PDB file of C-alpha atoms and ligand atoms in Angstrom:
ATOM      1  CA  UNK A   1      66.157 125.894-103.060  1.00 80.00           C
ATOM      2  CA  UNK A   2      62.502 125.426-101.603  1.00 80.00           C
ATOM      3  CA  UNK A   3      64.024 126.319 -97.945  1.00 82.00           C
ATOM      4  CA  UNK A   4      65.689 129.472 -99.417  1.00 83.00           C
ATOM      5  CA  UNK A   5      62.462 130.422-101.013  1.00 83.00           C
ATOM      6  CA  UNK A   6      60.223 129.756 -97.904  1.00 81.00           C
ATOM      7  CA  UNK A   7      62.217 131.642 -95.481  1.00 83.00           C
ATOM      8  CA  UNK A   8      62.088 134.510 -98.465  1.00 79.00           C
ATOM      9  CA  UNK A   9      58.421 134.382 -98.040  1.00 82.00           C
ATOM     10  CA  UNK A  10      58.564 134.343 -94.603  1.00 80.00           C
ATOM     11  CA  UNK A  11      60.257 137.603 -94.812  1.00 82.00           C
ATOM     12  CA  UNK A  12      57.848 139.006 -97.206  1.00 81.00           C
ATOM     13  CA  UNK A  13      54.817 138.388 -94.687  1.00 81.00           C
ATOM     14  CA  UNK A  14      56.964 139.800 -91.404  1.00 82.00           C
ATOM     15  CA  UNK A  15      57.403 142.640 -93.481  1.00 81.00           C
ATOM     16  CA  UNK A  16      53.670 142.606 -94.351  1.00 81.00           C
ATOM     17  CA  UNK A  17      52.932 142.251 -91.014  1.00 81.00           C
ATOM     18  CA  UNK A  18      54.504 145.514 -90.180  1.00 82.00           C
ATOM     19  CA  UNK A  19      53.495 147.264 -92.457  1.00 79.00           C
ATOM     20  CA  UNK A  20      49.340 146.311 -91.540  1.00 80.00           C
ATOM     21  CA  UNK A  21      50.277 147.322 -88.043  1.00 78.00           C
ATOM     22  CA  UNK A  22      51.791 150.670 -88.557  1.00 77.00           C
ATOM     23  CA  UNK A  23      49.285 151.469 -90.762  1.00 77.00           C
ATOM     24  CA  UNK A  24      46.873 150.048 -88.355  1.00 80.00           C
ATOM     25  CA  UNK A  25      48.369 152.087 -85.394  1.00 81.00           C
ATOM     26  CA  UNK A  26      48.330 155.531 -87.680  1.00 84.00           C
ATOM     27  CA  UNK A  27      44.317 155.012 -88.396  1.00 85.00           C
ATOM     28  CA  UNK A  28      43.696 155.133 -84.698  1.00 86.00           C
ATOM     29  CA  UNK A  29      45.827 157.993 -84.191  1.00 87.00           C
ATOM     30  CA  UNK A  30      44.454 160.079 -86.613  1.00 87.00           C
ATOM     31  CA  UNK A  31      40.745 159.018 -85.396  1.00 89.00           C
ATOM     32  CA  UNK A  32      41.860 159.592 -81.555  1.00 87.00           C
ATOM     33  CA  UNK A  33      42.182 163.406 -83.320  1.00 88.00           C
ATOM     34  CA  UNK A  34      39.496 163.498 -85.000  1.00 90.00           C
ATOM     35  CA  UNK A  35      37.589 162.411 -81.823  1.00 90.00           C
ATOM     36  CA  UNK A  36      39.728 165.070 -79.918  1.00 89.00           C
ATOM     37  CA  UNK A  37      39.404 167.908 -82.642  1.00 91.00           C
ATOM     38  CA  UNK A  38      35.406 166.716 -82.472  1.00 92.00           C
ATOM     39  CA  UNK A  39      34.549 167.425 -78.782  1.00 91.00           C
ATOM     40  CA  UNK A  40      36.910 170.617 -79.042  1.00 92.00           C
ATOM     41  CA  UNK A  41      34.689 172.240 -81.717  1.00 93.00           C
ATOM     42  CA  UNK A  42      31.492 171.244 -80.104  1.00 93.00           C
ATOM     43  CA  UNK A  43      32.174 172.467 -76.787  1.00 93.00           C
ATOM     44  CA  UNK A  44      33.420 175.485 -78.283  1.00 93.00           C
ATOM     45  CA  UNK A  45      29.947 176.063 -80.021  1.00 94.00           C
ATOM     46  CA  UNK A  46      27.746 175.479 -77.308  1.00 94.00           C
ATOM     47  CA  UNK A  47      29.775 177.800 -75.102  1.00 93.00           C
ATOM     48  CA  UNK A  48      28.040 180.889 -76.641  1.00 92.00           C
ATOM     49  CA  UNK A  49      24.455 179.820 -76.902  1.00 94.00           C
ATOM     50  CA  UNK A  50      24.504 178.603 -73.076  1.00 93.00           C
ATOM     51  CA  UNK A  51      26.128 182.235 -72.271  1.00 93.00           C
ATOM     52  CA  UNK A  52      23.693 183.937 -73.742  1.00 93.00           C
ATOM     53  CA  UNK A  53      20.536 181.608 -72.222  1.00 92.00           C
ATOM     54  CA  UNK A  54      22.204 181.950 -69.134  1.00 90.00           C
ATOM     55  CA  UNK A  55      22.413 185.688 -69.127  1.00 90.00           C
ATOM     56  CA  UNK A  56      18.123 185.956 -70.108  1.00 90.00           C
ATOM     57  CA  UNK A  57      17.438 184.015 -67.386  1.00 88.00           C
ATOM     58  CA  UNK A  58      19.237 185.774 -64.984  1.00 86.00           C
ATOM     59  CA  UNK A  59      17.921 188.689 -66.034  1.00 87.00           C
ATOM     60  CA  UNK A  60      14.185 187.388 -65.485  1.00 85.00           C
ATOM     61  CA  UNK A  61      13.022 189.290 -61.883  1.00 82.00           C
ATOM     62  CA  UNK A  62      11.184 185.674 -60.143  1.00 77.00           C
ATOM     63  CA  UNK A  63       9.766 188.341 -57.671  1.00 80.00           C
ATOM     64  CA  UNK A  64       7.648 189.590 -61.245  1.00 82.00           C
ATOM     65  CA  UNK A  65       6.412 186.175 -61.635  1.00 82.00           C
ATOM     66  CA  UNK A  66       6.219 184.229 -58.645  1.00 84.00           C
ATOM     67  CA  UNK A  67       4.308 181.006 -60.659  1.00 85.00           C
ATOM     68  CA  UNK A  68       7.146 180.271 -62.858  1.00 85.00           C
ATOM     69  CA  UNK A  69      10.117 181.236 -59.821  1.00 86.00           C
ATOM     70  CA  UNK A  70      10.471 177.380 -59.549  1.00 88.00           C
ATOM     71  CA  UNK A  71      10.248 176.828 -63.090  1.00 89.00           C
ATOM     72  CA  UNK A  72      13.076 179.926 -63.595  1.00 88.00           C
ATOM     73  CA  UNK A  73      15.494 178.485 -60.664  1.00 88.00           C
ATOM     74  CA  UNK A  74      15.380 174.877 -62.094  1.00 90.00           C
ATOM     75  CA  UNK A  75      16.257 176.204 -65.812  1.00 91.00           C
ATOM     76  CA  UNK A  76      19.175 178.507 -64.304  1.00 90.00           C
ATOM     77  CA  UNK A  77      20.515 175.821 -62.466  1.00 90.00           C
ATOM     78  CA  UNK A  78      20.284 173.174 -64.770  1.00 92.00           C
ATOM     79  CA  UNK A  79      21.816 175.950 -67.544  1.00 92.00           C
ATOM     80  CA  UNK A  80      24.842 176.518 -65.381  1.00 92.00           C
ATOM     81  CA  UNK A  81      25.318 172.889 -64.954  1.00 92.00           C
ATOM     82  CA  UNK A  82      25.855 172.698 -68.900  1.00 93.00           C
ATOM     83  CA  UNK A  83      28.235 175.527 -68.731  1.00 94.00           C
ATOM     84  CA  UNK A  84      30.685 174.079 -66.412  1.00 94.00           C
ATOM     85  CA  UNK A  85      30.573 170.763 -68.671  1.00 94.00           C
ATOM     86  CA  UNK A  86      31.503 172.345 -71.223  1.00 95.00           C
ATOM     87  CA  UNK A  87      34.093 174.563 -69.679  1.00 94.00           C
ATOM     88  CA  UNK A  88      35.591 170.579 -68.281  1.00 95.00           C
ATOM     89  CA  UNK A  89      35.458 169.308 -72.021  1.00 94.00           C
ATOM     90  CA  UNK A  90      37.475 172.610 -72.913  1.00 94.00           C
ATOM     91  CA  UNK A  91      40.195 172.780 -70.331  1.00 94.00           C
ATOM     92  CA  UNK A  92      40.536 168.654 -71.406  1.00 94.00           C
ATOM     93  CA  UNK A  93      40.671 169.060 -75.051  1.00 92.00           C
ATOM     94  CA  UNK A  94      43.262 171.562 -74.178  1.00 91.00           C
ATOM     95  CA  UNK A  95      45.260 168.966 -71.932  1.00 93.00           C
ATOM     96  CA  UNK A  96      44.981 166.594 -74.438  1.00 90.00           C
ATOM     97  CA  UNK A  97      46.722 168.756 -77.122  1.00 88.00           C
ATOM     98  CA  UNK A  98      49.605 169.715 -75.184  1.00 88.00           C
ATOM     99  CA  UNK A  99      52.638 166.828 -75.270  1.00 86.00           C
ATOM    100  CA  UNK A 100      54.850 168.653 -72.276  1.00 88.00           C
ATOM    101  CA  UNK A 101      53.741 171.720 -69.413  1.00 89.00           C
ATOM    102  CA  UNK A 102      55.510 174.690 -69.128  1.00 90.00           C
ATOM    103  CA  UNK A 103      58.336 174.991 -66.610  1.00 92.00           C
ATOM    104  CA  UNK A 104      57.955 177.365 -64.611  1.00 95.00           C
ATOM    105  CA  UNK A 105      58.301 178.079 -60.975  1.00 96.00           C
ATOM    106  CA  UNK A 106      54.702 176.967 -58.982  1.00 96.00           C
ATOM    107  CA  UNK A 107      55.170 178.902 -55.699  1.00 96.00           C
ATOM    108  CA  UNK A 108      53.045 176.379 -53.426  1.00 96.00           C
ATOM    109  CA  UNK A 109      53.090 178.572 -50.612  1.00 96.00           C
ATOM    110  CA  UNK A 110      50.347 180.612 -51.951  1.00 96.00           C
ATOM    111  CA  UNK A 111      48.878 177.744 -54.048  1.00 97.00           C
ATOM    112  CA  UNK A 112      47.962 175.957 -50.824  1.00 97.00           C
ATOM    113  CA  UNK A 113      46.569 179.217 -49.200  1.00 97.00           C
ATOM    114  CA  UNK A 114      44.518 179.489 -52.328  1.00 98.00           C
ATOM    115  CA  UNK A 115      43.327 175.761 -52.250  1.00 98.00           C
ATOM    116  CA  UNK A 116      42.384 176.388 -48.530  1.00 98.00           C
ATOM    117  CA  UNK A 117      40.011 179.567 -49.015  1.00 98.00           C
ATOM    118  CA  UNK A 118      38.578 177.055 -52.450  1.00 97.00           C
ATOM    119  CA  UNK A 119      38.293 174.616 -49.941  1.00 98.00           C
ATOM    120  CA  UNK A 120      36.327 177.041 -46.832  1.00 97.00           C
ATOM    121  CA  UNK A 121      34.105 178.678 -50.035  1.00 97.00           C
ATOM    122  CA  UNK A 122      32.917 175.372 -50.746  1.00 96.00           C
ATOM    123  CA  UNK A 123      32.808 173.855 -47.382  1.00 96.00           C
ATOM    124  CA  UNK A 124      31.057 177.050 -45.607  1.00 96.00           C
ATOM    125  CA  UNK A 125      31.702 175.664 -42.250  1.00 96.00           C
ATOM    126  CA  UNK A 126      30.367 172.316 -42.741  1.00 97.00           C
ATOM    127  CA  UNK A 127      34.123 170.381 -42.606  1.00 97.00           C
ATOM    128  CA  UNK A 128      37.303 170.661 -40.956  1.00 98.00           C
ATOM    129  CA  UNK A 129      39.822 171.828 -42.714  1.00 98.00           C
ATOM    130  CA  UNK A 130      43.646 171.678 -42.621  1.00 97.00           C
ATOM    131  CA  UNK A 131      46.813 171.965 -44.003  1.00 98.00           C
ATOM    132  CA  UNK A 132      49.831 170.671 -43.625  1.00 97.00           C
ATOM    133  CA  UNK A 133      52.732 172.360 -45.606  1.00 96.00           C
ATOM    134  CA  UNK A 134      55.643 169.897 -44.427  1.00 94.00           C
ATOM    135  CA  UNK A 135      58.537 171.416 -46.771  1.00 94.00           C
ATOM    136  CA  UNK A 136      59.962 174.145 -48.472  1.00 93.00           C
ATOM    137  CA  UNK A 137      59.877 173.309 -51.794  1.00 95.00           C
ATOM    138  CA  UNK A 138      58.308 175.187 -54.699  1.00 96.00           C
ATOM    139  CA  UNK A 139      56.814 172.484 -57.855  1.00 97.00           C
ATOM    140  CA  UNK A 140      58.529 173.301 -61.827  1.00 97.00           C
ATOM    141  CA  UNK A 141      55.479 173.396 -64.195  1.00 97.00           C
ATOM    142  CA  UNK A 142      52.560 174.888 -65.609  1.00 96.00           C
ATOM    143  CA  UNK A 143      50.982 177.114 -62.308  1.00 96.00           C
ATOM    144  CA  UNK A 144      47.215 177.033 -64.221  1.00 95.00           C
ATOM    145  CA  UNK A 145      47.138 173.565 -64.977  1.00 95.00           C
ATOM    146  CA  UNK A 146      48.419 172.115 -61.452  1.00 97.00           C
ATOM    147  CA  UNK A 147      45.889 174.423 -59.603  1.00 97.00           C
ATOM    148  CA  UNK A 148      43.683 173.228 -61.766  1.00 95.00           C
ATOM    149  CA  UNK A 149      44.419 169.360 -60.825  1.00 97.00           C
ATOM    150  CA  UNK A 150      44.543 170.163 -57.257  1.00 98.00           C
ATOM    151  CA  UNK A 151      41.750 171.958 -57.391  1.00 97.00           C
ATOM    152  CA  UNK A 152      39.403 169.465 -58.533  1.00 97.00           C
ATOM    153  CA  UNK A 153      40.901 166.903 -55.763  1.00 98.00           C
ATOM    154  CA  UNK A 154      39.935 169.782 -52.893  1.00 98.00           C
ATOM    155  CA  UNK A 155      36.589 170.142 -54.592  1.00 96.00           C
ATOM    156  CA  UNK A 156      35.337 166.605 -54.741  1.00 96.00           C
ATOM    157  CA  UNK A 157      37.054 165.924 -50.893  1.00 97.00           C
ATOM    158  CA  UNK A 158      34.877 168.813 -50.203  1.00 96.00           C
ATOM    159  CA  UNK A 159      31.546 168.079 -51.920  1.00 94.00           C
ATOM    160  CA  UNK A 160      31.896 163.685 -50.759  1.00 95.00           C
ATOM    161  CA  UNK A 161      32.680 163.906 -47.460  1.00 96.00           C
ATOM    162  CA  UNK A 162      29.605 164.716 -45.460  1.00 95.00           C
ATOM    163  CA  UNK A 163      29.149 167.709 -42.868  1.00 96.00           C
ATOM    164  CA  UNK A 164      31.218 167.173 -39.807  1.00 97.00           C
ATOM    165  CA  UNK A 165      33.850 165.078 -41.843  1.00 97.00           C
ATOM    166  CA  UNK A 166      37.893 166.282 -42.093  1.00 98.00           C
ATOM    167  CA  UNK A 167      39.806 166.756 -45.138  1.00 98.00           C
ATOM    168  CA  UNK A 168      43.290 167.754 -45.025  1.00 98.00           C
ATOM    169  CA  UNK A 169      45.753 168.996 -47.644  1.00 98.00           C
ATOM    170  CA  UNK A 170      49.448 168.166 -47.401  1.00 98.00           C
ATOM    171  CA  UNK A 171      52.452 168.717 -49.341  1.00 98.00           C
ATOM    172  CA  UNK A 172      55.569 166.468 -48.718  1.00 96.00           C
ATOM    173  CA  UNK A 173      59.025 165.494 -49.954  1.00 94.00           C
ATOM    174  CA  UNK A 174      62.603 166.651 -50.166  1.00 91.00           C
ATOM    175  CA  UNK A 175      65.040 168.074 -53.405  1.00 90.00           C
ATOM    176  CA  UNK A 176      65.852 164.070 -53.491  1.00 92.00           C
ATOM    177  CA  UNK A 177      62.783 162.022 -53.889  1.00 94.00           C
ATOM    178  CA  UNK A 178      61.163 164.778 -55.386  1.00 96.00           C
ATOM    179  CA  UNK A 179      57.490 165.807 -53.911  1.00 97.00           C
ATOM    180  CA  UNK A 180      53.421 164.726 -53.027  1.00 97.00           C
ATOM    181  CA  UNK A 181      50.288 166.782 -52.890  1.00 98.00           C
ATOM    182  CA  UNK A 182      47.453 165.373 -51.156  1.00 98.00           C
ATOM    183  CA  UNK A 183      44.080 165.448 -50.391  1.00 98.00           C
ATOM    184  CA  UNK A 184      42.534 162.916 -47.880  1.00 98.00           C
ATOM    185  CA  UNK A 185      38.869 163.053 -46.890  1.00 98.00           C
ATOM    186  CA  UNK A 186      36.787 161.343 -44.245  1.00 97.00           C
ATOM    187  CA  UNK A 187      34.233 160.566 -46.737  1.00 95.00           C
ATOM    188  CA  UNK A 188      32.461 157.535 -47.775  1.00 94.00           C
ATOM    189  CA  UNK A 189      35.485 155.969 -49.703  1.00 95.00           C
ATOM    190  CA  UNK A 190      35.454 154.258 -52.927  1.00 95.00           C
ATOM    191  CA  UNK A 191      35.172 150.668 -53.681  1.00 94.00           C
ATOM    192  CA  UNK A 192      38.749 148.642 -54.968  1.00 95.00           C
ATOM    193  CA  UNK A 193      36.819 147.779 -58.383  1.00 94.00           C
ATOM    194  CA  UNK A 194      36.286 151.524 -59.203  1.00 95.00           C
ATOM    195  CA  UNK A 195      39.524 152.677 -58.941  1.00 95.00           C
ATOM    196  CA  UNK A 196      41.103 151.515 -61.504  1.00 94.00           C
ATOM    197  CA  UNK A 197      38.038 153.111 -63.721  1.00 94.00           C
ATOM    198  CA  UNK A 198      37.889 156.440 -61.902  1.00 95.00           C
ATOM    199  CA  UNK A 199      39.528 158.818 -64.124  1.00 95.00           C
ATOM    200  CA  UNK A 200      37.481 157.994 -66.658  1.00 94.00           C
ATOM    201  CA  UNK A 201      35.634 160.186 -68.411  1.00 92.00           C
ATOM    202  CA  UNK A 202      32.448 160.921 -67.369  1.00 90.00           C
ATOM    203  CA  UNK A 203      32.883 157.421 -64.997  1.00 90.00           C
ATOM    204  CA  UNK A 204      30.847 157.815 -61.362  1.00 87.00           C
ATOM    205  CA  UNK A 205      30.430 155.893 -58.782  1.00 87.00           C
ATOM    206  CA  UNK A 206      27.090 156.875 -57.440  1.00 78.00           C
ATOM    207  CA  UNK A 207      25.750 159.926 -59.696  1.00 69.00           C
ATOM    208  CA  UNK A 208      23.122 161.347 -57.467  1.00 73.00           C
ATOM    209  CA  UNK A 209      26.062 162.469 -54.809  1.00 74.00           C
ATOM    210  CA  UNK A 210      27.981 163.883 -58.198  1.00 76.00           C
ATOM    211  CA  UNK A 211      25.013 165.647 -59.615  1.00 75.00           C
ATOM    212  CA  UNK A 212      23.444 167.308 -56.537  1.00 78.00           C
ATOM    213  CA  UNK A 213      26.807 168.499 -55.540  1.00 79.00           C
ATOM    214  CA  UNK A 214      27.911 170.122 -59.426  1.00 80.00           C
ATOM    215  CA  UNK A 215      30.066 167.287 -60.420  1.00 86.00           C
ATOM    216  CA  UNK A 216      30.506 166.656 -63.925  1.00 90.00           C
ATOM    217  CA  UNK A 217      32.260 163.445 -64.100  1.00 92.00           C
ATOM    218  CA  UNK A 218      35.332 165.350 -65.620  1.00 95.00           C
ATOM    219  CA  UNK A 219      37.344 166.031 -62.580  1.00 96.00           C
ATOM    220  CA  UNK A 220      39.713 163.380 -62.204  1.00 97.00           C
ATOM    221  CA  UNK A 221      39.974 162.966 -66.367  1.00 96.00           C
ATOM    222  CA  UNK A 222      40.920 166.980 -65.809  1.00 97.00           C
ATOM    223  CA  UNK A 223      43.360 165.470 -62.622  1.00 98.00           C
ATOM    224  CA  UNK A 224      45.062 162.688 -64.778  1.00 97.00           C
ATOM    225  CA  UNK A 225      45.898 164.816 -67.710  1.00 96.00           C
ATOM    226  CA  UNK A 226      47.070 167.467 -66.026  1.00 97.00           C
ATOM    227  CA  UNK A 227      49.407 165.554 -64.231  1.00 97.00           C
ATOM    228  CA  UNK A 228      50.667 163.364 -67.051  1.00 96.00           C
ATOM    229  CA  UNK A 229      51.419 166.778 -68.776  1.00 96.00           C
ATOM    230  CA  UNK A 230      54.150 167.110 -65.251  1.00 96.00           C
ATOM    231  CA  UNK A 231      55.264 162.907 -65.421  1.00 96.00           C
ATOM    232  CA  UNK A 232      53.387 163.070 -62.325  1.00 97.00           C
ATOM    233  CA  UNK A 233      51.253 160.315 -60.686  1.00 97.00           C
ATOM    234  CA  UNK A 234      48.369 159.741 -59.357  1.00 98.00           C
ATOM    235  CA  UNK A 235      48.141 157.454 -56.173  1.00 98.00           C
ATOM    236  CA  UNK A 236      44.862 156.649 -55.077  1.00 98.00           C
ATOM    237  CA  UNK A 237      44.122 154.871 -51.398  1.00 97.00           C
ATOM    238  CA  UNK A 238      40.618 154.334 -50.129  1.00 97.00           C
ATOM    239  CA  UNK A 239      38.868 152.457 -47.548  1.00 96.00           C
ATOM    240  CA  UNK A 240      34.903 152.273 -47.683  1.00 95.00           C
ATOM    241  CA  UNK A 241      33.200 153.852 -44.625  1.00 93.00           C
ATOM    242  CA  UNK A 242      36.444 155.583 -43.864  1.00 96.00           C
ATOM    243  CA  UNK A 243      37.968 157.868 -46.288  1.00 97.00           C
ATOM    244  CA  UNK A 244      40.256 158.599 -49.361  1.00 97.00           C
ATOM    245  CA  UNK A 245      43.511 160.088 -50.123  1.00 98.00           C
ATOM    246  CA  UNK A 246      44.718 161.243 -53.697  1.00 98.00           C
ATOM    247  CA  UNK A 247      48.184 161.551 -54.275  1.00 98.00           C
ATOM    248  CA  UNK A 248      49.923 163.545 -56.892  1.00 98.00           C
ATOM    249  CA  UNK A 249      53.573 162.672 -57.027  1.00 98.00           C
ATOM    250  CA  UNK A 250      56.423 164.483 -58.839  1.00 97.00           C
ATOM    251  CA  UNK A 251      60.119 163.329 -60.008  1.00 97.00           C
ATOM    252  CA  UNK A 252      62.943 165.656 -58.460  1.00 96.00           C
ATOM    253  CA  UNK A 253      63.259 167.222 -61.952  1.00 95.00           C
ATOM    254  CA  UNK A 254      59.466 169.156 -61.280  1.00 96.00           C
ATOM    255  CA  UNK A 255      60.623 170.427 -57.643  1.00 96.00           C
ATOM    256  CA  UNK A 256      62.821 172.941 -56.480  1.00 95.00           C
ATOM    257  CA  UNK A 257      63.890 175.015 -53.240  1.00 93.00           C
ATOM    258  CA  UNK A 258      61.577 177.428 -52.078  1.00 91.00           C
ATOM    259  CA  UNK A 259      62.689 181.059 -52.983  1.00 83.00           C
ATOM    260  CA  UNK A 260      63.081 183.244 -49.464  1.00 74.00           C
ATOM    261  CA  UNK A 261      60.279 185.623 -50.827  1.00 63.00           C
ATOM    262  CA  UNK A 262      58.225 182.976 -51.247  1.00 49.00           C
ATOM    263  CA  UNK A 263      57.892 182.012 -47.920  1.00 47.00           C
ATOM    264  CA  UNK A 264      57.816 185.264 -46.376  1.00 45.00           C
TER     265      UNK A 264
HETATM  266  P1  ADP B   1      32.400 164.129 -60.482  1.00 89.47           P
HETATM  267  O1  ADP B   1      32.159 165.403 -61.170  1.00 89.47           O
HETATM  268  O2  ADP B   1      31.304 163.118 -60.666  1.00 89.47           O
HETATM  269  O3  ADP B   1      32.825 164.312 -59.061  1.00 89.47           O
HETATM  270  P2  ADP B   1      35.105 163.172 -60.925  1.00 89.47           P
HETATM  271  O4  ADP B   1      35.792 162.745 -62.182  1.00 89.47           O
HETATM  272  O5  ADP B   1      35.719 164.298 -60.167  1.00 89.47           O
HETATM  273  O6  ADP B   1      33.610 163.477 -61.315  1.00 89.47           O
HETATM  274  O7  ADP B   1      35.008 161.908 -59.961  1.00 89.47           O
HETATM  275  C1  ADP B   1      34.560 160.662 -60.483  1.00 89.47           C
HETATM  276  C2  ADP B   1      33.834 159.864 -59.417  1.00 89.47           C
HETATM  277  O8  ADP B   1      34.771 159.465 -58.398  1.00 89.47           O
HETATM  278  C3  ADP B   1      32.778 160.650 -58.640  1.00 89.47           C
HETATM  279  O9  ADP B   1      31.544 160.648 -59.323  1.00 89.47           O
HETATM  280  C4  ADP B   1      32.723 159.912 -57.320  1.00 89.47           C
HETATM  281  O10 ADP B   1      31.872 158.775 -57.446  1.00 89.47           O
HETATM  282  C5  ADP B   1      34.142 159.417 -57.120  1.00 89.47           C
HETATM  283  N1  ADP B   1      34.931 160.292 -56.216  1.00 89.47           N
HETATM  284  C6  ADP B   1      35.808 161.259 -56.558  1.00 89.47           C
HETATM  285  N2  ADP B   1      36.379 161.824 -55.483  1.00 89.47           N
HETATM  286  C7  ADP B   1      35.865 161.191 -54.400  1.00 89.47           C
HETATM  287  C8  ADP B   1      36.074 161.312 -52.987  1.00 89.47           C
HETATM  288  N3  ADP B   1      36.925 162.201 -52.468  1.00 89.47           N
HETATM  289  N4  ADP B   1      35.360 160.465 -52.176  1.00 89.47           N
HETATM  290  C9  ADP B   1      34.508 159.561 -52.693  1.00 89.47           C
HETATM  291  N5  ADP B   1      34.272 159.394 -54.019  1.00 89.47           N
HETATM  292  C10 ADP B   1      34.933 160.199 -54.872  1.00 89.47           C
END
């Protein structure tokens, strides 16, 4: 009789048990929301203010008041710097909200032609730059968000590496294995111990290089998401003093055969 009622309590606190952790487990979701919902709404706010601050001091002529032009150029820059973080924390919140991408067809033909003139705007002559389109495949998914993934690997290869440096794009793979976008740079690498921290939010490995250049220490956050939106991953390989390659990687189901007008 006592065994029969013990193992009836035991019962009673598994079931306990499980019940603490669900409800445990649907308190953080709901706060991860809150916290998403949070940022969304904030970002959104600012976004007008800075516009309009933006816009006056544009408008100000430095040549009409030469004492304050360093004064002026400092505010404009420092004014555009808060816009584009709070275009990054937009275009996130919107990653985070979405569960799947879209599937449509992601001609990479012209998206790599598009990531090379990003890549010569940025660069202005300072890097070599190439490409190397090894297949003809087109990527399944949502065209906006994967430029926008790529483009933030192109843009930090760009704004690491120093003048002289090489950074080349390169798309691989077959219908089989499915395909890889990558970026490698010539830059000044990044240590193993970061790595694992580097999509972070906001995470940086030296900020002076990220801040003089425009970084906001929401690219690769912007990267990851995007990605995981396309069951992609993202491989990183680095070796300080000599460079880094990202890697995005897609299953067969997000690639497909390149369309003859595509390539043409
Ligand atoms: P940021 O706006 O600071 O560039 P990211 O999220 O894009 O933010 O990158 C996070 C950090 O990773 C950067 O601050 C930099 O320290 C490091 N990093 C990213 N890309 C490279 C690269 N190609 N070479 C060296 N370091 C890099």
């Amino acid at each position: 009789d006592a065994s029969i009622r013990l193992s009836m309590r035991m019962v009673e606190y598994t079931q306990l048990q499980r019940l603490l952790i669900v409800r445990d487990i649907s308190r953080l979701i709901r706060l991860e929301q809150v916290r998403r919902d949070f940022v969304a709404n904030v970002s959104h706010e600012l976004r007008t203010p800075l516009t309009v601050i933006h816009g006056y001091l544009s408008a100000i002529d430095a040549d009409d008041h030469p004492e304050l032009a360093e004064l002026l150029g400092e505010m404009s820059r420092q004014s555009e710097r808060m816009q584009r973080i709070v275009e990054d924390l937009l275009t996130l919140s919107r990653l985070e909200s979405q569960q799947t991408s879209t599937q449509e067809r992601v001609p990479v033909a012209a998206l790599l032609q598009t990531l090379i003139r990003e890549a010569e705007a940025l660069s202005a002559g300072r890097h070599h730059i190439e490409l190397h389109d090894n297949t003809q495949l087109d990527l399944l998914g949502s065209p906006k968000e994967l430029h926008s993934a790529f483009s933030n690997l192109v843009s930090n290869a760009v704004r690491y590496t120093p003048a002289g440096g090489t950074i080349a794009l390169r798309f691989d793979g077959d219908r089989q294995r499915g395909a890889c976008f990558s970026v490698s740079d010539t830059g000044p690498g990044i240590a193993a111990e970061h790595i694992p921290r580097i999509t972070e939010r906001f995470y940086r490995v030296s900020n002076s290089r990220s801040r003089e250049t425009g970084g906001t220490g929401l690219g690769l956050a912007i990267v990851k998401h995007a990605l995981a939106l396309h069951s992609a991953q993202l491989d990183i390989r680095s070796e300080l003093g000599k460079g880094t390659q990202f890697s995005c990687v897609f299953d067969p189901q997000h690639v497909a055969e390149r369309q003859p007008s595509a390539t043409t």
